[in-house]
Amino acid sequence: MLEQLKEQVYEANMLLPRYGLVTFTWGNVSAIDRESGLFVIKPSGVEYGRLEPEDMVVVDLEGNKVEGKYNPSSDTPTHQILYKRFPKVGGIVHTHSSWATSWAQAGRDIPCYGTTHADYIYGEVPCARSLTKEEIEEAYERNTGILIAEEFQRRNKDYLAVPAVLCKNHGPFTWGKDAHEAVHNAVVLEEVAKMAFRCEHLNPEIAPAPQELQDKHYYRKHGANAYYGQSVES
Amino acid sequence: MLEQLKEQVYEANMLLPRYGLVTFTWGNVSAIDRESGLFVIKPSGVEYGRLEPEDMVVVDLEGNKVEGKYNPSSDTPTHQILYKRFPKVGGIVHTHSSWATSWAQAGRDIPCYGTTHADYIYGEVPCARSLTKEEIEEAYERNTGILIAEEFQRRNKDYLAVPAVLCKNHGPFTWGKDAHEAVHNAVVLEEVAKMAFRCEHLNPEIAPAPQELQDKHYYRKHGANAYYGQSVES
Amino acid sequence: MLEQLKEQVYEANMLLPRYGLVTFTWGNVSAIDRESGLFVIKPSGVEYGRLEPEDMVVVDLEGNKVEGKYNPSSDTPTHQILYKRFPKVGGIVHTHSSWATSWAQAGRDIPCYGTTHADYIYGEVPCARSLTKEEIEEAYERNTGILIAEEFQRRNKDYLAVPAVLCKNHGPFTWGKDAHEAVHNAVVLEEVAKMAFRCEHLNPEIAPAPQELQDKHYYRKHGANAYYGQSVES
Amino acid sequence: MLEQLKEQVYEANMLLPRYGLVTFTWGNVSAIDRESGLFVIKPSGVEYGRLEPEDMVVVDLEGNKVEGKYNPSSDTPTHQILYKRFPKVGGIVHTHSSWATSWAQAGRDIPCYGTTHADYIYGEVPCARSLTKEEIEEAYERNTGILIAEEFQRRNKDYLAVPAVLCKNHGPFTWGKDAHEAVHNAVVLEEVAKMAFRCEHLNPEIAPAPQELQDKHYYRKHGANAYYGQSVES
């Protein structure tokens, strides 16, 4: 069942330790098959060194396990909601990567200070508030997904142009057209978070990069007039 | 004698350099066999590259060497006291890992700023005061253990829920149900110490994570209602 | 065509990930054959793991592609202008290396705080201003090159003695007598940027190194009276 | 000639990149044969990857090259003076290791904030002033050695108990009973410099570790009453 997607999700999960984004089991990647409405996700709490493609768990968009010998990631309801609310997303990543998580713990958006950021993420990376006591007790992981979607709506942000979010006191989620791109964006986010930290310490008065520079870099890589790389990216 | 435990303690010691927690010989792991009341610990000052399982030293709970060609770690009396005062602990780790030691040198508790911390450690990581001149001269390593136990008592902390401590101007100790879990907690502590440092520099006014979020994450992994991973953890 | 130069440029590009200077495809190296007036540069957006020497693209000094199956780096017009304005430069590197980029994002020159810096770079590393909206829209990459050259002229800096620049909100360019030396200088810049950050945080009142010490170190390695190494360097 | 010492000095030099203490050729190790009064040192500016034991250069205590196809390190006169002024030193290391150099650039002593430091270095690591213009022009490397020796005398410091120094705006020197111990101390210094930086940022009011704790740790490893390790260290 969805063997190819399981293979992709497995490969994408294995990239997390390789890029230094996870310690132990602190991360998970999923990807969705939009035709069947099923998504594939890492099992909960299984070490990366022991994972096999067939260990990936298949879940439907109501959050029911459809196939798999393991329990799916405890963060599955967050992925589920994001797939529902962000219909063009094909893959999702959650990590506790150290720089992005430090910003999340600090409860701060990451401003766009330069072109490394602007090449991939349009404008600041939003930090969503902590859940309330009621939201946590009612359905923590599910409400995390709802909060993220509402934060994007509230700020009028396009989730395709801003493929990353921080959850206050928790950590980052990133996404993309597939599992691989979602991991790629997780790496970008970590690098951007690190440089923004250092940038602010070098110049506490620094303002975000000029809007025209952000536009230039974002649109040289994205959209109809992109000219970076070997072919136009969607 | 205790061959299996020696093997485990050896393996756990070898994880310290692999996780980047020790430089040279600056760390040690022990584990106890509660039935016989004997514990096994790394020899003092022997390089990790030259260690063999049979080099591990067997010590009783009064601190007497029972077997082994080498002297046990100079920190043995600290381990001994912790095994006596913390009767459900099965393994203990001491390192000079750089982020945790920086907090210890600063004489500060590590506040719980997020879920990475709350997943493993309930509330702040306490920093115990420096020993007095008299305590140092009388029995430095032994009094270090006594001070740690008293600090937990004074703060009314459950050592199973808070498997880590900082000793002021010195460094961290961590523990767990066995040597492997104690090393795992040493890795968690280092990661948590690093992110807390960065978090405070991103937002000097930051407060600890809301108590309900700390509770949620801690109890999703621990106790009767845990649902993280593939089976309930004790 | 220019097979040897392609090989050199390929090798130099492959050094960027090895020295930890690039993430993904975020960097490029070029080198020029001054006789023919042609330069060789990395293709745009191709992963380092898939590059081959024959993938390098040949470009003339007007910016026209002369040979190659791929599009040249999107930063090609910047390289082109620098080769025109800095006639003794043989190789150019652009990266988003994390420490140098943090200074660029902060919009600050890197002061010369010590001999590591003075050994290779005479005086501060200049940070050029952001381009204006008009400059960006007219010809972003080309105007980046023009701005760098003008910044050196305005400050009366010798580009051979200062083989590095930061572009505000963007990142560093370095150069040298060939591709290999340009990469070498990119490594130096990153190391110098890191130590200058830490130095300022240890002593916010610190001033640049005394001029006589900077002179001593620079001239012990460069010029007619150099005595570092095994032969006089040009 | 001195083949065994050359081998040791070669091995010690090769440890520098392995411990992450040098970039390119930015470091050198020497060791002395006290009987003959000759010391062996790395050649100047030769890459670590190409070094062979037989490339080491033999120099006498007046600074004359006695044997070797290469020029000795440009820092040779500093080593020479230190061997003369510090008669019990057997090996010397100079690096531009990044944390220690950051303190040197900041012109600050490294205070003893904890036991990691106290285990190896008694009290603060001194930072010697910059040389004057006259001292630089007269004999830069030689006067660096003289300044270090005078700084120890002025502060009444025992060079065996404090096997490290920082030269302002430059970088660290360390030493030991042989080349290997000198490298060991260079690693200790880097680690201590890193943790002291972080410690001060966690608690700007922090004072050095209590003297009695420094004494305890230093003397548990050094002198007649040492009990760390498997045998008494001198």
mmCIF file of C-alpha atoms in Angstrom, chain C residues 6 15 40 45 52 59-60 67 88 90 97 103 115 118 126 140 171 180 187 193 195 198 209 211 223:
data_model
loop_
_atom_site.group_PDB
_atom_site.id
_atom_site.type_symbol
_atom_site.label_atom_id
_atom_site.label_comp_id
_atom_site.label_asym_id
_atom_site.label_seq_id
_atom_site.Cartn_x
_atom_site.Cartn_y
_atom_site.Cartn_z
ATOM 1 C CA LYS C 6 37.008 23.650 -15.774
ATOM 2 C CA LEU C 15 35.799 22.489 -1.617
ATOM 3 C CA VAL C 40 34.357 29.288 -16.206
ATOM 4 C CA GLY C 45 21.133 25.402 -8.884
ATOM 5 C CA GLU C 52 31.012 17.005 -12.921
ATOM 6 C CA VAL C 59 31.143 32.729 -20.270
ATOM 7 C CA ASP C 60 32.775 35.748 -21.944
ATOM 8 C CA GLU C 67 29.807 26.857 -23.983
ATOM 9 C CA LYS C 88 44.421 40.977 -11.463
ATOM 10 C CA GLY C 90 41.893 35.095 -11.261
ATOM 11 C CA SER C 97 28.603 31.018 4.755
ATOM 12 C CA TRP C 103 27.838 40.276 9.445
ATOM 13 C CA THR C 115 46.641 38.643 13.418
ATOM 14 C CA ALA C 118 45.822 40.668 9.341
ATOM 15 C CA PRO C 126 34.067 46.334 3.903
ATOM 16 C CA TYR C 140 20.443 43.186 -9.812
ATOM 17 C CA GLY C 171 26.471 37.648 1.819
ATOM 18 C CA HIS C 180 41.759 27.851 -5.122
ATOM 19 C CA VAL C 187 37.536 30.073 4.618
ATOM 20 C CA ALA C 193 33.955 36.708 11.069
ATOM 21 C CA MET C 195 36.180 35.276 16.020
ATOM 22 C CA ARG C 198 32.976 36.455 19.861
ATOM 23 C CA ALA C 209 44.450 45.608 16.524
ATOM 24 C CA GLN C 211 48.188 49.254 13.003
ATOM 25 C CA GLY C 223 55.223 41.414 -0.675
#
